[in-house]
Short mmCIF file of C-alpha atoms in Angstrom, two decimals:
data_model
loop_
_atom_site.label_atom_id
_atom_site.label_comp_id
_atom_site.label_asym_id
_atom_site.label_seq_id
_atom_site.Cartn_x
_atom_site.Cartn_y
_atom_site.Cartn_z
CA MET H 1 -74.10 -44.74 62.61
CA LEU H 2 -70.41 -45.38 64.69
CA GLN H 3 -72.07 -45.71 68.14
CA ASP H 4 -74.33 -48.07 66.36
CA LEU H 5 -71.28 -50.30 65.33
CA THR H 6 -69.72 -50.08 68.26
CA ASP H 7 -72.46 -51.02 70.46
CA ARG H 8 -73.27 -54.11 67.99
CA LEU H 9 -69.48 -54.96 68.73
CA LEU H 10 -69.82 -55.45 72.40
CA THR H 11 -73.07 -57.16 71.97
CA ALA H 12 -71.55 -59.81 69.49
CA ALA H 13 -68.83 -60.31 72.14
CA ARG H 14 -71.16 -60.38 75.14
CA ASP H 15 -72.55 -63.55 73.70
CA GLU H 16 -69.76 -65.33 73.21
CA GLY H 17 -68.42 -64.90 76.31
CA ALA H 18 -66.15 -62.13 76.66
CA ASP H 19 -65.23 -60.83 80.43
CA GLU H 20 -64.54 -57.40 79.25
CA ALA H 21 -64.63 -55.54 75.98
CA GLU H 22 -63.94 -52.72 74.00
CA ALA H 23 -65.20 -51.53 70.48
CA ILE H 24 -63.82 -48.49 67.88
CA ALA H 25 -65.45 -47.22 64.83
CA VAL H 26 -63.88 -44.81 62.71
CA SER H 27 -65.25 -42.88 59.69
CA ALA H 28 -62.91 -40.98 57.43
CA THR H 29 -62.71 -39.29 54.16
CA ALA H 30 -58.79 -37.68 52.87
CA THR H 31 -58.52 -35.59 49.39
CA GLY H 32 -55.50 -35.19 48.05
CA ILE H 33 -53.75 -33.29 45.41
CA GLU H 34 -49.87 -32.83 44.12
CA VAL H 35 -48.91 -31.04 40.78
CA ARG H 36 -45.69 -30.77 39.61
CA GLY H 37 -44.56 -28.61 36.29
CA GLY H 38 -47.95 -26.67 36.58
CA ARG H 39 -49.84 -29.55 36.24
CA LEU H 40 -51.46 -32.13 38.09
CA GLU H 41 -49.16 -34.77 38.69
CA HIS H 42 -51.36 -36.89 41.31
CA ALA H 43 -55.00 -36.67 42.37
CA GLU H 44 -57.09 -39.67 45.33
CA ARG H 45 -59.76 -40.07 47.04
CA ALA H 46 -60.20 -42.13 50.01
CA GLU H 47 -63.39 -42.48 52.27
CA GLY H 48 -64.15 -45.72 54.71
CA VAL H 49 -65.21 -46.83 57.96
CA GLU H 50 -63.44 -49.18 59.84
CA ILE H 51 -64.65 -51.14 62.80
CA GLY H 52 -62.15 -52.87 65.65
CA LEU H 53 -63.22 -54.73 68.54
CA ARG H 54 -60.60 -56.02 71.84
CA VAL H 55 -61.98 -58.67 74.25
CA LEU H 56 -60.52 -59.58 77.83
CA ILE H 57 -60.61 -62.86 79.21
CA GLY H 58 -59.41 -64.02 82.41
CA GLY H 59 -56.13 -61.92 81.74
CA ARG H 60 -56.00 -62.31 78.17
CA GLN H 61 -56.67 -60.52 75.16
CA ALA H 62 -57.39 -60.07 70.96
CA ILE H 63 -57.74 -57.44 68.44
CA VAL H 64 -59.38 -57.97 65.73
CA SER H 65 -60.29 -55.42 62.51
CA GLY H 66 -62.16 -55.03 59.10
CA ALA H 67 -63.59 -52.58 56.92
CA ASP H 68 -67.24 -54.96 56.67
CA HIS H 69 -69.82 -54.21 58.89
CA SER H 70 -72.35 -56.53 58.04
CA ALA H 71 -74.26 -58.33 60.70
CA ALA H 72 -72.86 -61.41 60.15
CA THR H 73 -68.87 -59.85 60.02
CA ILE H 74 -69.35 -58.68 63.40
CA ALA H 75 -70.71 -61.65 64.46
CA THR H 76 -67.67 -63.34 63.05
CA MET H 77 -65.35 -61.04 64.49
CA ALA H 78 -66.68 -61.77 67.77
CA ARG H 79 -66.49 -65.31 67.78
CA ARG H 80 -62.92 -65.38 66.42
CA THR H 81 -61.77 -62.50 68.79
CA VAL H 82 -62.95 -64.49 71.39
CA ALA H 83 -61.33 -67.68 70.24
CA MET H 84 -58.32 -66.11 70.09
CA ALA H 85 -58.39 -64.35 73.16
CA ARG H 86 -58.83 -68.02 74.98
CA ALA H 87 -55.10 -69.04 73.69
CA ALA H 88 -53.47 -66.27 74.39
CA PRO H 89 -50.94 -65.75 77.18
CA VAL H 90 -52.07 -64.44 80.70
CA ASP H 91 -51.09 -60.62 81.47
CA ASP H 92 -52.84 -60.30 84.81
CA SER H 93 -52.21 -56.10 83.95
CA LEU H 94 -54.33 -56.28 81.08
CA GLY H 95 -58.49 -54.74 82.01
CA LEU H 96 -60.56 -51.75 81.61
CA ALA H 97 -60.62 -48.81 83.82
CA ASP H 98 -62.80 -48.97 86.70
CA SER H 99 -66.02 -47.31 85.86
CA ASP H 100 -65.73 -44.74 88.84
CA ARG H 101 -62.51 -43.34 86.76
CA LEU H 102 -64.21 -42.46 83.62
CA ALA H 103 -64.41 -38.96 82.14
CA VAL H 104 -67.01 -37.56 83.10
CA ARG H 105 -66.34 -34.42 80.23
CA ARG H 106 -66.94 -36.14 76.65
CA ASP H 107 -67.90 -32.42 74.64
CA ALA H 108 -64.73 -31.86 72.89
CA SER H 109 -66.93 -29.36 70.85
CA GLY H 110 -64.81 -26.40 73.29
CA LEU H 111 -61.81 -28.08 71.94
CA GLU H 112 -62.70 -26.98 68.29
CA LEU H 113 -61.15 -29.89 66.69
CA PHE H 114 -63.56 -29.66 63.99
CA ASP H 115 -63.86 -26.99 60.76
CA PRO H 116 -67.37 -26.95 59.47
CA SER H 117 -66.84 -24.75 56.77
CA PRO H 118 -67.09 -26.66 53.45
CA GLU H 119 -64.84 -29.29 52.36
CA PRO H 120 -62.14 -27.64 49.96
CA ASP H 121 -62.89 -29.21 46.43
CA PRO H 122 -60.25 -31.14 44.08
CA ALA H 123 -60.24 -27.91 42.06
CA THR H 124 -59.55 -25.60 44.96
CA LEU H 125 -56.88 -27.95 46.40
CA GLU H 126 -54.98 -27.69 43.18
CA ALA H 127 -55.07 -24.17 42.75
CA LEU H 128 -53.47 -24.09 46.29
CA ALA H 129 -51.06 -26.52 45.54
CA LEU H 130 -50.26 -24.37 41.97
CA GLN H 131 -49.86 -20.87 44.08
CA ALA H 132 -47.07 -22.44 46.11
CA GLU H 133 -45.10 -24.30 43.18
CA ALA H 134 -45.43 -20.85 41.61
CA ALA H 135 -43.83 -19.18 44.96
CA ALA H 136 -41.07 -21.36 44.99
CA LEU H 137 -40.14 -21.09 41.70
CA ALA H 138 -40.10 -17.58 41.65
CA VAL H 139 -37.25 -17.69 44.61
CA ALA H 140 -33.72 -16.92 42.24
CA GLY H 141 -31.69 -19.63 42.43
CA VAL H 142 -34.48 -22.10 42.87
CA ARG H 143 -33.95 -24.74 39.89
CA THR H 144 -37.10 -26.93 39.69
CA VAL H 145 -40.20 -28.15 42.51
CA GLU H 146 -40.25 -31.55 43.31
CA ALA H 147 -43.73 -31.41 44.23
CA ALA H 148 -45.89 -29.31 46.08
CA SER H 149 -49.75 -30.95 47.74
CA ALA H 150 -52.74 -29.69 49.23
CA SER H 151 -54.39 -31.92 51.35
CA HIS H 152 -57.85 -32.18 53.12
CA MET H 153 -59.29 -34.54 55.88
CA ARG H 154 -61.95 -35.49 58.04
CA ARG H 155 -62.39 -38.18 60.90
CA GLU H 156 -64.41 -39.56 62.80
CA SER H 157 -64.00 -41.77 65.92
CA TRP H 158 -66.43 -43.44 68.58
CA ILE H 159 -65.01 -45.89 71.37
CA ALA H 160 -67.26 -47.92 73.56
CA ALA H 161 -66.91 -49.88 76.61
CA SER H 162 -68.59 -52.64 78.70
CA ASN H 163 -67.11 -50.75 81.48
CA GLY H 164 -69.96 -48.20 80.50
CA PHE H 165 -67.62 -45.80 78.75
CA GLN H 166 -69.00 -44.19 75.70
CA GLY H 167 -67.21 -40.82 73.72
CA GLY H 168 -65.56 -39.85 70.28
CA HIS H 169 -64.09 -37.25 68.83
CA LEU H 170 -64.60 -35.18 65.11
CA ARG H 171 -61.57 -33.70 63.48
CA SER H 172 -60.36 -32.11 60.35
CA GLN H 173 -57.15 -30.63 58.95
CA HIS H 174 -55.86 -29.14 56.31
CA GLY H 175 -52.29 -29.41 54.90
CA LEU H 176 -50.10 -27.88 52.51
CA SER H 177 -46.32 -29.07 51.54
CA CYS H 178 -43.47 -27.91 49.23
CA THR H 179 -40.72 -29.20 48.15
CA ALA H 180 -38.22 -27.05 46.08
CA ILE H 181 -34.94 -27.81 44.41
CA SER H 182 -31.51 -25.74 44.01
CA GLY H 183 -28.40 -26.44 42.32
CA GLU H 184 -27.44 -28.74 39.23
CA GLY H 185 -26.46 -32.26 38.49
CA LEU H 186 -24.36 -33.97 41.94
CA GLY H 187 -25.03 -30.30 43.23
CA MET H 188 -28.69 -30.39 43.42
CA GLU H 189 -30.30 -29.62 47.31
CA ARG H 190 -33.36 -29.88 48.02
CA ASP H 191 -35.45 -28.30 51.40
CA HIS H 192 -39.12 -28.17 52.32
CA ALA H 193 -42.09 -26.48 53.95
CA GLY H 194 -45.23 -27.96 55.16
CA GLU H 195 -47.60 -26.73 57.08
CA GLY H 196 -51.47 -28.22 58.87
CA ARG H 197 -54.25 -27.01 60.91
CA ILE H 198 -57.34 -28.01 61.59
CA TRP H 199 -59.17 -24.68 60.37
CA ALA H 200 -58.81 -23.45 56.86
CA SER H 201 -58.61 -19.83 58.32
CA ASP H 202 -55.23 -20.92 60.85
CA MET H 203 -53.03 -22.05 57.19
CA PRO H 204 -50.57 -19.56 56.71
CA SER H 205 -51.34 -18.69 52.53
CA ALA H 206 -49.87 -21.11 49.91
CA GLU H 207 -47.57 -18.48 48.65
CA GLU H 208 -46.02 -18.48 51.81
CA ILE H 209 -45.28 -22.14 52.34
CA GLY H 210 -43.68 -21.95 48.80
CA GLN H 211 -41.51 -19.08 49.15
CA LEU H 212 -39.92 -20.60 52.70
CA ALA H 213 -39.49 -23.65 50.47
CA GLY H 214 -37.57 -22.22 47.74
CA GLU H 215 -35.55 -19.96 50.11
CA ARG H 216 -34.80 -22.78 51.69
CA ALA H 217 -33.58 -24.74 49.09
CA ALA H 218 -31.95 -21.69 47.21
CA ALA H 219 -29.85 -21.06 50.38
CA ARG H 220 -28.65 -24.79 50.77
CA ALA H 221 -26.98 -24.43 47.19
CA GLY H 222 -23.46 -25.14 47.36
CA ALA H 223 -23.17 -26.89 49.98
CA ARG H 224 -20.02 -29.10 51.06
CA LYS H 225 -18.94 -31.35 54.15
CA PRO H 226 -17.89 -29.36 57.22
CA SER H 227 -14.67 -29.64 58.81
CA THR H 228 -14.52 -32.47 61.49
CA GLY H 229 -14.01 -32.69 65.14
CA ALA H 230 -15.95 -31.14 68.79
CA PHE H 231 -18.04 -28.16 68.20
CA PRO H 232 -21.12 -26.75 69.24
CA ILE H 233 -24.10 -27.23 67.40
CA LEU H 234 -27.09 -25.44 66.95
CA TYR H 235 -30.81 -27.18 66.03
CA ASP H 236 -32.57 -25.44 64.41
CA GLU H 237 -36.26 -24.71 65.62
CA ARG H 238 -37.99 -26.52 62.85
CA ILE H 239 -35.87 -30.24 64.09
CA ALA H 240 -35.24 -29.49 67.15
CA SER H 241 -38.25 -31.34 68.62
CA GLY H 242 -36.81 -34.30 67.50
CA LEU H 243 -34.02 -34.08 69.63
CA ILE H 244 -36.75 -33.39 72.58
CA GLY H 245 -38.82 -36.58 71.42
CA HIS H 246 -35.84 -39.11 72.12
CA LEU H 247 -36.23 -37.64 75.55
CA LEU H 248 -40.15 -38.27 75.56
CA ALA H 249 -39.34 -41.75 73.84
CA ALA H 250 -37.15 -42.29 76.47
CA VAL H 251 -40.06 -41.59 79.21
CA ASN H 252 -42.39 -43.66 77.42
CA GLY H 253 -44.22 -46.35 80.06
CA THR H 254 -43.23 -49.21 77.07
CA ALA H 255 -39.94 -48.56 77.05
CA ILE H 256 -40.01 -48.35 81.04
CA VAL H 257 -41.40 -51.02 81.25
CA ARG H 258 -39.16 -53.39 79.30
CA GLY H 259 -35.99 -51.92 80.72
CA ALA H 260 -34.92 -50.65 77.19
CA SER H 261 -34.64 -46.69 78.17
CA TRP H 262 -31.51 -44.59 78.69
CA LEU H 263 -33.48 -42.66 81.30
CA ARG H 264 -35.24 -45.68 83.64
CA ASP H 265 -33.28 -44.71 86.49
CA ALA H 266 -33.96 -41.30 86.30
CA MET H 267 -37.45 -40.24 88.08
CA GLY H 268 -36.93 -37.50 90.51
CA MET H 269 -33.29 -36.52 88.64
CA GLN H 270 -32.71 -33.55 86.97
CA ILE H 271 -32.11 -34.70 82.97
CA LEU H 272 -32.38 -30.65 81.54
CA PRO H 273 -30.60 -27.50 83.08
CA ASP H 274 -32.22 -26.24 85.89
CA GLY H 275 -35.24 -23.34 84.54
CA ILE H 276 -36.25 -25.86 82.27
CA THR H 277 -39.80 -27.14 81.99
CA LEU H 278 -41.44 -29.85 79.61
CA THR H 279 -45.68 -29.28 79.96
CA GLU H 280 -48.10 -32.00 78.26
CA ASN H 281 -51.47 -30.23 77.73
CA PRO H 282 -54.48 -32.03 76.18
CA HIS H 283 -56.62 -29.47 76.60
CA LEU H 284 -56.05 -26.86 73.65
CA PRO H 285 -57.80 -25.70 71.46
CA ARG H 286 -57.64 -25.94 67.50
CA MET H 287 -54.55 -28.84 68.17
CA SER H 288 -54.87 -31.97 66.43
CA ALA H 289 -53.59 -33.93 69.54
CA SER H 290 -55.69 -32.07 71.50
CA ARG H 291 -58.40 -34.67 73.70
CA LEU H 292 -60.58 -34.72 76.62
CA PHE H 293 -60.05 -38.21 77.45
CA ASP H 294 -57.42 -40.65 76.22
CA ALA H 295 -58.02 -44.32 74.50
CA GLU H 296 -59.04 -46.02 77.82
CA GLY H 297 -61.79 -43.51 78.83
CA LEU H 298 -59.69 -41.26 82.02
CA PRO H 299 -59.83 -38.18 82.05
CA THR H 300 -56.72 -36.12 80.35
CA ARG H 301 -54.92 -33.39 82.35
CA PRO H 302 -52.08 -30.99 81.75
CA ARG H 303 -48.90 -32.35 83.52
CA ASP H 304 -45.27 -31.55 83.84
CA ILE H 305 -43.07 -33.66 82.05
CA VAL H 306 -39.99 -32.49 83.51
CA ARG H 307 -40.26 -29.19 85.95
CA ASP H 308 -37.26 -26.51 86.52
CA GLY H 309 -34.77 -29.21 85.04
CA VAL H 310 -36.42 -32.51 87.25
CA LEU H 311 -38.30 -35.38 85.63
CA GLN H 312 -41.46 -35.49 87.09
CA GLY H 313 -43.00 -39.26 85.74
CA TRP H 314 -43.36 -41.64 83.08
CA THR H 315 -45.89 -41.61 80.21
CA LEU H 316 -48.20 -44.05 81.21
CA ASP H 317 -51.55 -46.29 80.34
CA LEU H 318 -53.01 -48.79 81.83
CA GLY H 319 -51.46 -51.63 81.19
CA CYS H 320 -47.66 -49.88 81.94
CA ALA H 321 -49.26 -48.23 85.07
CA ARG H 322 -50.02 -51.61 86.87
CA LYS H 323 -47.02 -53.37 85.80
CA LEU H 324 -44.79 -50.18 87.17
CA GLY H 325 -47.65 -49.73 90.78
CA LEU H 326 -48.38 -46.24 89.67
CA ASP H 327 -51.61 -44.79 87.82
CA SER H 328 -52.05 -43.94 84.74
CA THR H 329 -51.56 -40.66 83.13
CA ALA H 330 -53.99 -41.01 80.90
CA SER H 331 -52.34 -41.22 77.75
CA ALA H 332 -53.36 -44.49 76.24
CA VAL H 333 -53.64 -43.96 72.51
CA ARG H 334 -54.97 -46.78 69.76
CA GLY H 335 -55.78 -47.25 66.39
CA ILE H 336 -58.39 -49.67 65.03
CA GLY H 337 -56.20 -52.78 65.11
CA GLY H 338 -53.76 -52.71 68.20
CA PRO H 339 -53.98 -52.40 71.98
CA PRO H 340 -53.82 -48.87 74.12
CA SER H 341 -50.60 -47.62 74.30
CA PRO H 342 -48.87 -44.91 76.06
CA GLY H 343 -48.51 -41.26 73.82
CA ILE H 344 -48.50 -37.63 74.09
CA THR H 345 -50.43 -35.20 72.84
CA ASN H 346 -49.40 -31.46 73.10
CA VAL H 347 -45.76 -30.52 74.90
CA ALA H 348 -44.12 -27.12 75.46
CA MET H 349 -40.89 -26.41 76.56
CA THR H 350 -39.26 -23.58 78.41
CA GLU H 351 -38.35 -20.75 75.86
CA GLY H 352 -35.36 -18.86 76.74
CA SER H 353 -34.02 -14.95 76.75
CA ALA H 354 -31.66 -15.05 73.26
CA SER H 355 -32.84 -15.30 69.76
CA ARG H 356 -31.42 -17.79 67.47
CA ASP H 357 -29.54 -14.99 66.04
CA ALA H 358 -27.90 -14.45 69.38
CA LEU H 359 -27.12 -18.10 70.05
CA ILE H 360 -25.20 -18.11 66.50
CA ARG H 361 -23.26 -15.42 67.44
CA ASP H 362 -22.26 -16.78 70.89
CA MET H 363 -21.36 -20.16 68.88
CA GLY H 364 -18.38 -18.75 67.32
CA ARG H 365 -17.70 -21.62 64.84
CA GLY H 366 -19.69 -24.76 65.00
CA LEU H 367 -23.23 -26.28 63.01
CA VAL H 368 -26.13 -24.91 62.82
CA VAL H 369 -28.41 -28.29 61.60
CA THR H 370 -31.51 -27.77 59.63
CA SER H 371 -32.61 -31.46 58.71
CA LEU H 372 -31.76 -34.77 59.89
CA LEU H 373 -31.73 -38.32 58.32
CA GLY H 374 -31.16 -41.85 59.47
CA ALA H 375 -30.61 -42.42 63.06
CA SER H 376 -28.36 -44.78 65.15
CA ILE H 377 -29.84 -44.54 68.67
CA ASN H 378 -29.14 -46.57 71.10
CA PRO H 379 -32.30 -46.68 73.67
CA THR H 380 -30.44 -48.50 76.46
CA THR H 381 -27.27 -45.79 76.44
CA GLY H 382 -29.19 -43.39 74.87
CA ASP H 383 -25.90 -43.05 72.50
CA TYR H 384 -26.33 -40.97 69.75
CA SER H 385 -25.51 -40.64 66.03
CA ARG H 386 -27.67 -39.26 62.95
CA GLY H 387 -26.52 -37.84 59.44
CA ALA H 388 -27.44 -34.05 59.58
CA ALA H 389 -27.11 -30.72 56.76
CA GLY H 390 -27.25 -27.09 57.79
CA PHE H 391 -25.24 -24.36 57.81
CA TRP H 392 -21.34 -23.87 58.82
CA VAL H 393 -21.02 -21.18 61.51
CA GLU H 394 -17.51 -18.60 61.35
CA GLY H 395 -16.61 -16.12 63.38
CA GLY H 396 -19.81 -16.29 65.05
CA GLN H 397 -22.20 -15.72 61.46
CA ILE H 398 -23.17 -18.36 59.28
CA SER H 399 -20.60 -19.01 56.72
CA HIS H 400 -21.49 -21.33 53.86
CA PRO H 401 -24.21 -24.54 53.87
CA VAL H 402 -23.32 -28.52 54.53
CA ASN H 403 -23.87 -31.48 54.15
CA GLU H 404 -22.90 -35.05 54.30
CA CYS H 405 -21.62 -35.20 57.97
CA THR H 406 -22.30 -36.69 60.87
CA ILE H 407 -23.16 -35.43 64.61
CA ALA H 408 -23.00 -37.80 67.15
CA GLY H 409 -22.82 -37.54 71.51
CA ASN H 410 -24.42 -39.06 74.16
CA LEU H 411 -28.53 -38.07 74.86
CA ARG H 412 -27.97 -37.33 78.70
CA GLU H 413 -25.12 -35.50 78.06
CA MET H 414 -26.43 -33.33 75.72
CA LEU H 415 -29.75 -32.64 77.46
CA MET H 416 -27.64 -30.81 80.34
CA ARG H 417 -25.75 -28.97 78.02
CA LEU H 418 -28.35 -27.43 75.27
CA THR H 419 -29.22 -23.54 75.60
CA PRO H 420 -32.83 -22.49 74.16
CA ALA H 421 -33.46 -19.79 72.63
CA ASN H 422 -36.79 -17.70 72.31
CA ASP H 423 -38.13 -18.77 68.43
CA ALA H 424 -40.54 -22.20 69.33
CA ARG H 425 -43.18 -21.56 66.83
CA ASP H 426 -47.29 -22.05 67.50
CA TRP H 427 -49.48 -24.97 65.77
CA ARG H 428 -46.42 -27.77 66.73
CA ASN H 429 -47.67 -30.95 68.67
CA ILE H 430 -43.70 -30.87 70.05
CA ARG H 431 -43.27 -26.94 70.63
CA VAL H 432 -39.64 -26.34 71.07
CA PRO H 433 -37.41 -23.69 70.30
CA SER H 434 -33.82 -23.79 68.65
CA LEU H 435 -31.36 -25.65 70.99
CA LEU H 436 -27.62 -25.27 71.23
CA VAL H 437 -25.90 -27.66 72.65
CA GLU H 438 -22.13 -27.84 73.42
CA GLY H 439 -19.30 -30.33 72.81
CA MET H 440 -21.09 -32.60 70.19
CA THR H 441 -18.38 -34.90 67.14
CA VAL H 442 -19.24 -33.69 63.97
CA ALA H 443 -17.76 -35.91 60.80
CA GLY H 444 -17.19 -34.85 57.79
CA ALA H 445 -14.29 -34.52 55.78
#
């Protein structure tokens, strides 16, 4: 069905006079269940097929999307998209991939992106959410559970282009999460646990997720503001990927082309300590971001973004690569209604030799950050400031929970002063261990 829709879109675009065209069709079903207080709080089910058409005429492009795929609508979409493209400004970097560069491997079955087991029914999802809620409530110190939820999604996509490319992916996703609350009145604290997997057999149990959410919330009871000053900060594993995410955003081709990156002059320079590598591998099985080809039909491949601390290259789609006079890294991603843009798949960071507890002992006095909120980050200079909560460390041991503080520094300096632990978890699209960063500013009491 999806391939037929994209073929019809391409034919209509050519009939209207498009030089090049690219069509995408997506079919998705999703079910979500949320419980609270031992009862069903919210249930939803969504199903649909959406289509999108991108046309290029003489360096101009336009994109239209919709949910109606009748013959009349497809003809109207093609006519309007071509008319819009003819009125758009010229961009010489626009264009489809050369046909001899297209991916040959298009069967993604080896990546195991779809769980063929029966879709869980709403009653099963509700039971899982209730189990997670009960496990959280059983933890001493938990006052209530804000919500527990379970979900399932099935998504199939197909892309076709006038350069001859045809390919798609079928994916599934199981999800389970729980948010627990401890304390009373103005002293209430919340924390969360959640997991998602392609295969249900890879999911942790609902009891594990609920218990972890409860333990995290109970540990936050009695939080207060920390001291103000310059201290070492340990980014807990569950939020450390966000710090590396700022690096990945700064080497994204879109930011480089715009000159709005604090790493715009860092190609071939050291941006992480010696011995640390950031590797992207789009071919990991059972990972939700894995793919054999990108959104422009180019074959994906593993690559080092940073090797032994040295920046190796930008993350590029065809458009950004052409603007910079480089080759695409086969990193294009896109949705139904937008053009291709650079994105990442599965990134893993070199782990250290020390455990998280050992790094805490070495800190002496400082802050372990377990959650972040808000952000003030200058994309050009890398100046960094974020609200934070976590635990205060005194004498190399966790002393008490803290909240309502701000941590600040400069990303380029912070990344050169980090020490990774050895606690990175699997099943993360950005797999990063806890990170100790020296000499940051903490604004608290």
